[in-house]
Short mmCIF file of C-alpha atoms in Angstrom, two decimals:
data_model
loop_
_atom_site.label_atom_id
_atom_site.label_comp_id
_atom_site.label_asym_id
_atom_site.label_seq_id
_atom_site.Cartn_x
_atom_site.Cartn_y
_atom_site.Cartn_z
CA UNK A 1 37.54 -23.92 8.62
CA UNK A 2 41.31 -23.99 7.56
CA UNK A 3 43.48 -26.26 9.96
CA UNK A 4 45.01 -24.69 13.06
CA UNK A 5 48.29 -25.08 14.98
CA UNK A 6 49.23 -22.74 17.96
CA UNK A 7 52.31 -19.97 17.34
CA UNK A 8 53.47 -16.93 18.69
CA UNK A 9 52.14 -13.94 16.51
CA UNK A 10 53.82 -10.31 16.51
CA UNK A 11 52.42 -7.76 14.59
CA UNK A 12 54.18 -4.89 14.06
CA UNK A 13 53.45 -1.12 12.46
CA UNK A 14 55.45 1.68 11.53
CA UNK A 15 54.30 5.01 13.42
CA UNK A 16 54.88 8.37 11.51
CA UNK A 17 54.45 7.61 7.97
CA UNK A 18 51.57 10.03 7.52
CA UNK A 19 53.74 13.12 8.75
CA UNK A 20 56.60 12.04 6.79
CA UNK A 21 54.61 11.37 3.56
CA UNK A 22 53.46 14.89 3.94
CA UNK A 23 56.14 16.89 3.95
CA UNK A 24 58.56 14.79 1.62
CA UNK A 25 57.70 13.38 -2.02
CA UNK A 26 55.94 10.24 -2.36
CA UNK A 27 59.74 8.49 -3.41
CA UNK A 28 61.61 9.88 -0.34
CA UNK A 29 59.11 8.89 2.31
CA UNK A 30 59.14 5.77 0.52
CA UNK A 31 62.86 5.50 1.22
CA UNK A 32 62.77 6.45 4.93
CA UNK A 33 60.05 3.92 5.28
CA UNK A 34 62.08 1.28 3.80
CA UNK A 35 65.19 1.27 5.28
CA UNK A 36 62.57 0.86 8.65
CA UNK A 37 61.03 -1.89 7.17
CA UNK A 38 64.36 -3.25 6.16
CA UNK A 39 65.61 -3.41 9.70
CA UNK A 40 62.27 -5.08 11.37
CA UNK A 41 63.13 -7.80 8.77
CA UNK A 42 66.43 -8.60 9.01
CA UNK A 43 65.58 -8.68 13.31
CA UNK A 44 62.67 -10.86 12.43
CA UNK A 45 65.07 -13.38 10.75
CA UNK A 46 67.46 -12.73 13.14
CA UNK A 47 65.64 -14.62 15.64
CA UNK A 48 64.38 -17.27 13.41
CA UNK A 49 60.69 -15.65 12.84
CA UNK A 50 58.99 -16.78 9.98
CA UNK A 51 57.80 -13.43 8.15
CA UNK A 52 54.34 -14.32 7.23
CA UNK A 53 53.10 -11.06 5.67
CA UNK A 54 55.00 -7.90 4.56
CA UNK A 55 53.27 -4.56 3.50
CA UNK A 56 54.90 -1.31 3.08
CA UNK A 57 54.87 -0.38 7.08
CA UNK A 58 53.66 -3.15 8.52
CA UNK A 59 54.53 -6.75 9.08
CA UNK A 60 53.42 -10.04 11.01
CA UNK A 61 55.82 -13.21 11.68
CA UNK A 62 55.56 -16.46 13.51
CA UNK A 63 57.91 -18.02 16.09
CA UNK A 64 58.14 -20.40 17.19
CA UNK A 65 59.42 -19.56 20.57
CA UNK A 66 58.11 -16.97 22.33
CA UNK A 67 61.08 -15.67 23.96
CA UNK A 68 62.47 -14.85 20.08
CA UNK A 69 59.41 -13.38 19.40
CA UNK A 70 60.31 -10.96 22.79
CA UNK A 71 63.55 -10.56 22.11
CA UNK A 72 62.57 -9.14 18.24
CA UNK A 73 60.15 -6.81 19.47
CA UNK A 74 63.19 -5.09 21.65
CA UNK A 75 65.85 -4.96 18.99
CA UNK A 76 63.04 -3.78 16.63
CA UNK A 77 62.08 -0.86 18.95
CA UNK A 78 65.87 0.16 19.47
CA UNK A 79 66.45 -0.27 16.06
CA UNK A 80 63.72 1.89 14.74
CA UNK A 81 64.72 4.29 17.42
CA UNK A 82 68.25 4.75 16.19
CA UNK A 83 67.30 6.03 12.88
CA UNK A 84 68.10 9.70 12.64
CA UNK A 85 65.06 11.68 11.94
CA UNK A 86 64.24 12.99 8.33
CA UNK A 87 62.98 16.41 8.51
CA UNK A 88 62.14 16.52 12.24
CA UNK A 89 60.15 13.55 11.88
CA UNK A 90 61.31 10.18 13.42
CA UNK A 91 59.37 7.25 12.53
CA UNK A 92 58.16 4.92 15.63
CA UNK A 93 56.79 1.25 15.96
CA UNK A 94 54.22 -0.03 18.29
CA UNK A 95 54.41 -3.92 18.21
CA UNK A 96 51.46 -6.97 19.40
CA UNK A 97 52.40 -10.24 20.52
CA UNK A 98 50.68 -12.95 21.79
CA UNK A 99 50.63 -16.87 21.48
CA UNK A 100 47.66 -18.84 20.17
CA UNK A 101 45.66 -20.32 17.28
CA UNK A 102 47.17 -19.76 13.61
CA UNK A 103 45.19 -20.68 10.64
CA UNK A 104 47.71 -22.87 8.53
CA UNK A 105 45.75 -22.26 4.73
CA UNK A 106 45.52 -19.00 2.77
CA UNK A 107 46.59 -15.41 4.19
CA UNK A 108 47.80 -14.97 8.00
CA UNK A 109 44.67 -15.48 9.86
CA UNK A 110 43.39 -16.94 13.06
CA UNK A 111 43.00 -15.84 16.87
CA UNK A 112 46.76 -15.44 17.58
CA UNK A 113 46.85 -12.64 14.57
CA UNK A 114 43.86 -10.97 15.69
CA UNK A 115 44.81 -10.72 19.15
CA UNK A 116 48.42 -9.42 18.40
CA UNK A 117 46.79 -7.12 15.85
CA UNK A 118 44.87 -5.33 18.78
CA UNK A 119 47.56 -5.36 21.45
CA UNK A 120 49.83 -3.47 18.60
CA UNK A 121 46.60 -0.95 17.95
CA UNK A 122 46.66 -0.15 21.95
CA UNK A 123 50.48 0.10 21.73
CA UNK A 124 52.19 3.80 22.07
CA UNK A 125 54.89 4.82 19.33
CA UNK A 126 58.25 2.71 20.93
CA UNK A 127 55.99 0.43 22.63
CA UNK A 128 55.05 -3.34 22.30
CA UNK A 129 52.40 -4.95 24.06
CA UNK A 130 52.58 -9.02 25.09
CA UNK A 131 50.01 -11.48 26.43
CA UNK A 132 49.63 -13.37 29.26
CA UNK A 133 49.43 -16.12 27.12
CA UNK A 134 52.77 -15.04 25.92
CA UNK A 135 54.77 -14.54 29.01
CA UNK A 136 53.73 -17.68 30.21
CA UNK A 137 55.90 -19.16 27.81
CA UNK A 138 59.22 -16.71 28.64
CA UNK A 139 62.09 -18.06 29.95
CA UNK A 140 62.90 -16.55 33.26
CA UNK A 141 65.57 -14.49 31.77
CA UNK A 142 63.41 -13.25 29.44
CA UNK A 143 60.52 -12.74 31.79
CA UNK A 144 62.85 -9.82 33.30
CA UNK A 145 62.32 -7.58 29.91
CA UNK A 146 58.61 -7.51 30.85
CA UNK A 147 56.51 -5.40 33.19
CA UNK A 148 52.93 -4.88 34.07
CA UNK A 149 50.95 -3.01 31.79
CA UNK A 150 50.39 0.68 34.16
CA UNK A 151 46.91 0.94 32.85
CA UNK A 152 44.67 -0.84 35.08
CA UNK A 153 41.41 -2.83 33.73
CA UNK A 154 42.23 -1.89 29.89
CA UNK A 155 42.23 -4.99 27.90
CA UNK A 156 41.52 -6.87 24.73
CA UNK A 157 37.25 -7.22 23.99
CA UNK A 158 36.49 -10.80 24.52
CA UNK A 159 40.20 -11.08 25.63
CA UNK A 160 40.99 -12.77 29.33
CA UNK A 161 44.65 -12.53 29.28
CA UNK A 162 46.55 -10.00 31.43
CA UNK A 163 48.47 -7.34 29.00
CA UNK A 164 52.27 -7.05 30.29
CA UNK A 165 54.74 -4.11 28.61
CA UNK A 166 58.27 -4.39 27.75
CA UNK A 167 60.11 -2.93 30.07
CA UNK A 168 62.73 0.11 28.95
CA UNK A 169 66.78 -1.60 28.39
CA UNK A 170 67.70 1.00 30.53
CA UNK A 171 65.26 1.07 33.64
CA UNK A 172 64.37 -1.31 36.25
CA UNK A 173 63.13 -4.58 34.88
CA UNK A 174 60.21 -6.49 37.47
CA UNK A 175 59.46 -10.08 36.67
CA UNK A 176 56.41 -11.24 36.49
CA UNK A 177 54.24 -10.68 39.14
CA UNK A 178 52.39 -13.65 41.26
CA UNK A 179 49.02 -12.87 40.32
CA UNK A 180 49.50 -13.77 36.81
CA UNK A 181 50.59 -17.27 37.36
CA UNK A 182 48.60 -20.75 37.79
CA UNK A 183 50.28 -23.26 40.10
CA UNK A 184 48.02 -25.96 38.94
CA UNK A 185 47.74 -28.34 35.96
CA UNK A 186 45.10 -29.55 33.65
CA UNK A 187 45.19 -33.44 32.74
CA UNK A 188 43.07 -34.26 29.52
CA UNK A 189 43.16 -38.06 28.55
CA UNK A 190 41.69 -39.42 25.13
CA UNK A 191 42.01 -42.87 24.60
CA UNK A 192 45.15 -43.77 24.72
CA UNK A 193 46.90 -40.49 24.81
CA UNK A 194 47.45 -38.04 27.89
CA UNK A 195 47.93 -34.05 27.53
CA UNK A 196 48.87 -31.61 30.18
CA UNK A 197 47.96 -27.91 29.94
CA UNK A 198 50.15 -26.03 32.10
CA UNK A 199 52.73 -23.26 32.33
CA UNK A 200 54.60 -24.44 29.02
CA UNK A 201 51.46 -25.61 26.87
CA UNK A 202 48.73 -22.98 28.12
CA UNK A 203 46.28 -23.65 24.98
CA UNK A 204 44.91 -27.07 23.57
CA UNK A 205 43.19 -27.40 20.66
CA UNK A 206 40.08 -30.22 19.88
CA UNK A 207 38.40 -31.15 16.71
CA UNK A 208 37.73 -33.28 13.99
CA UNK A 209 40.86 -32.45 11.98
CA UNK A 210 44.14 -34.07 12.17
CA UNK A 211 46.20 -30.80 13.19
CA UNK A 212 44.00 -30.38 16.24
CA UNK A 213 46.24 -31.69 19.69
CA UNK A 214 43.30 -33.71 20.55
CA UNK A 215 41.98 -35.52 17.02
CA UNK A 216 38.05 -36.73 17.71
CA UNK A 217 36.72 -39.06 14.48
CA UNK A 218 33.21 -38.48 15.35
CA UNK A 219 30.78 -36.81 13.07
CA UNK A 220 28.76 -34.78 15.41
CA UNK A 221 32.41 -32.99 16.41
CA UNK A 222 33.71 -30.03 14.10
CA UNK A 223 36.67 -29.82 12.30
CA UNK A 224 37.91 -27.26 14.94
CA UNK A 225 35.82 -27.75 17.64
CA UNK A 226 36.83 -26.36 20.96
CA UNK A 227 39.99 -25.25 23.02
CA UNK A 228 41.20 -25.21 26.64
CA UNK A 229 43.01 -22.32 27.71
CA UNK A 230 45.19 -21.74 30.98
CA UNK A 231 44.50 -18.69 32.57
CA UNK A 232 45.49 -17.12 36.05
CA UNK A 233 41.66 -17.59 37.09
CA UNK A 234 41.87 -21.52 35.86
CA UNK A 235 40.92 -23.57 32.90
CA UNK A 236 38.69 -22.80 30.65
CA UNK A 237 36.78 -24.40 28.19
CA UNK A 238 35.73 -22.32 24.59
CA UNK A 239 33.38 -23.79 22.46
CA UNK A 240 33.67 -22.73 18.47
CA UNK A 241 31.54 -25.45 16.91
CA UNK A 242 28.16 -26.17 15.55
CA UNK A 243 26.30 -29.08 17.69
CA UNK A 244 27.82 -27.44 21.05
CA UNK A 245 30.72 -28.95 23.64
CA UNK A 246 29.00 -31.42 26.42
CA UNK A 247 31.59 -30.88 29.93
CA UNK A 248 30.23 -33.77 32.70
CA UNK A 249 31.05 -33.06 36.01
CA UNK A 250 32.08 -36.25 38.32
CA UNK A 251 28.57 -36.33 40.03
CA UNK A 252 27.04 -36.79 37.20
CA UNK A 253 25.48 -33.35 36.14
CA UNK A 254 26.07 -31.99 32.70
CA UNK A 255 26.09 -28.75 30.57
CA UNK A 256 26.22 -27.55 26.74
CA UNK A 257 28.57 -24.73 26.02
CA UNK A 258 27.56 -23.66 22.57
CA UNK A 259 29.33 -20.46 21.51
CA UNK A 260 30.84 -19.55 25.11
CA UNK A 261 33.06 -20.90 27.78
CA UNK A 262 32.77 -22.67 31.15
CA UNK A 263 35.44 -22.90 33.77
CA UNK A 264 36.54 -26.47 34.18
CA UNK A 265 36.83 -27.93 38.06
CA UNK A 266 38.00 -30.65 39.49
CA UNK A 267 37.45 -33.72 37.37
CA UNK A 268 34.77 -34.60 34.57
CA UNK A 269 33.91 -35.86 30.82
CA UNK A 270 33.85 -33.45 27.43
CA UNK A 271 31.44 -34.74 24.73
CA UNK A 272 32.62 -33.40 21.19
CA UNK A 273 29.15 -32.62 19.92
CA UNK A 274 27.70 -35.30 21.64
CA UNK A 275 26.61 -36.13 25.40
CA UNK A 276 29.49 -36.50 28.10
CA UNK A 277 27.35 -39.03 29.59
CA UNK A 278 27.14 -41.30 26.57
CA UNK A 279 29.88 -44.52 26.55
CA UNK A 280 31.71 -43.06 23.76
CA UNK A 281 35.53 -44.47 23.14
CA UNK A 282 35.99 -40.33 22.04
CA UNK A 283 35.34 -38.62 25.49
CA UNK A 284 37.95 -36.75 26.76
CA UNK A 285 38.60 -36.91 30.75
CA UNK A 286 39.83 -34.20 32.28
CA UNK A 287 41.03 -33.65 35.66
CA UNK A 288 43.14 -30.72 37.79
CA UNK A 289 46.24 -31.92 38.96
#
């Protein structure tokens, strides 16, 4: 597996390229297209995105804040919207963009792409689509360009997060509402270091490798091994290796997650591919704070 670090991911796609190409030559839809493209760029850099893949009408970039990555996705949908249309048509963009694992080696990869990827595929024309993941990470002023997605129970397969819309510049803006927060905190300690997943950090990474947030030298651990996400149900544990994730509870019973999740409560032990109940100096202790 390549190594991993967590980023915000948009994805964005030109809508309207078909009808255009179809009733202009291939060079002048090419044009229109462009100068669209051209715009989502310079917004991208703009707010100090990272553009990590460019096609003809479509484009994905890294930030690494997540209100930038917010405040692009607006401009980009104004922008686009400005243009005047070219016979009758006017181009649209429907936008993804969520916060999580990035793969750091070969093309843009990894569970933050995917994600934003199929937020931008459920997007209308004009329209992007954020995390909860995401918003979690908003300042509050830029919490108040987000609303909650109308559509009740659609979401992302395999996908816990809540989906949240931007809201229109010229309507009503609602912050976020209660439901989607978690008041509590996550304390993981390994050896000598202590993390805390909460409202700011909602995703930690474990494994073998070095760009993991917690690094186990163990063997029997994989090179990306597991993650702990905040969500508004709680804390959950995702296993992604190959000998399974061990989670102890504090009276003493244990389980394997190999290839799922378990909710973590209250306090316990998490054995990299190995038993939580083993004296191992690369256990990691959790506890809900």
């Amino acid at each position: 597996m390549a190594q991993q670090r967590n980023a915000c991911l948009m994805y964005a796609e030109l809508v309207g390229g078909e009808r255009l190409a179809a009733l202009l030559s291939e060079t002048e839809a090419g044009h229109a297209i462009e100068r669209s493209m051209n715009r989502i760029e310079r917004v991208v850099e703009g707010h100090g995105g990272d553009i990590l893949r460019r096609a003809s009408d479509e484009i994905c970039a890294a930030f690494e804040r997540c209100d930038g990555a917010v405040l692009a996705a607006s401009e980009m949908i104004d922008r686009v919207a400005s243009l005047p249309p070219v016979r009758g048509v006017r181009l649209g963009i429907r936008i993804g963009v969520h916060y999580g694992a990035l793969d750091l080696e070969g093309p843009p990869s990894g569970e933050a792409l995917s994600v934003a990827m199929r937020l931008a595929g459920m997007a209308h024309a004009g329209q992007a689509l954020v995390s909860g993941a995401t918003v979690l990470l908003l300042s509050p002023a830029s919490r108040q360009a987000i609303r909650e997605r109308d559509e009740a129970g659609l979401k992302v397969e395999g996908f816990e997060w809540p989906v949240f819309a931007l809201a229109s510049r010229s309507g009503v803006a609602t912050s976020v509402p209660p439901a989607a927060r978690v008041s509590q905190r996550l304390r993981l300690r390994h050896q000598q270091d202590v993390h805390l997943i909460e409202e700011l950090r909602p995703i930690l990474l474990l494994g073998r490798e070095m760009g993991n947030d917690v690094v186990v030298i163990d063997p029997r651990t994989s090179r990306q091994h597991a993650r702990v996400e905040r969500r508004r149900e709680g804390f959950f544990l995702v296993d992604q290796s190959t000998n399974g994730t061990f989670v102890a509870s504090e009276s003493g019973s244990e389980q394997c997650i190999r290839g799922g999740e378990a909710l973590l409560a209250g306090q316990g032990r998490i054995g990299c591919g190995f038993s939580a109940l083993e004296v191992e100096r690369d256990l990691v202790f959790f506890e809900i704070v």
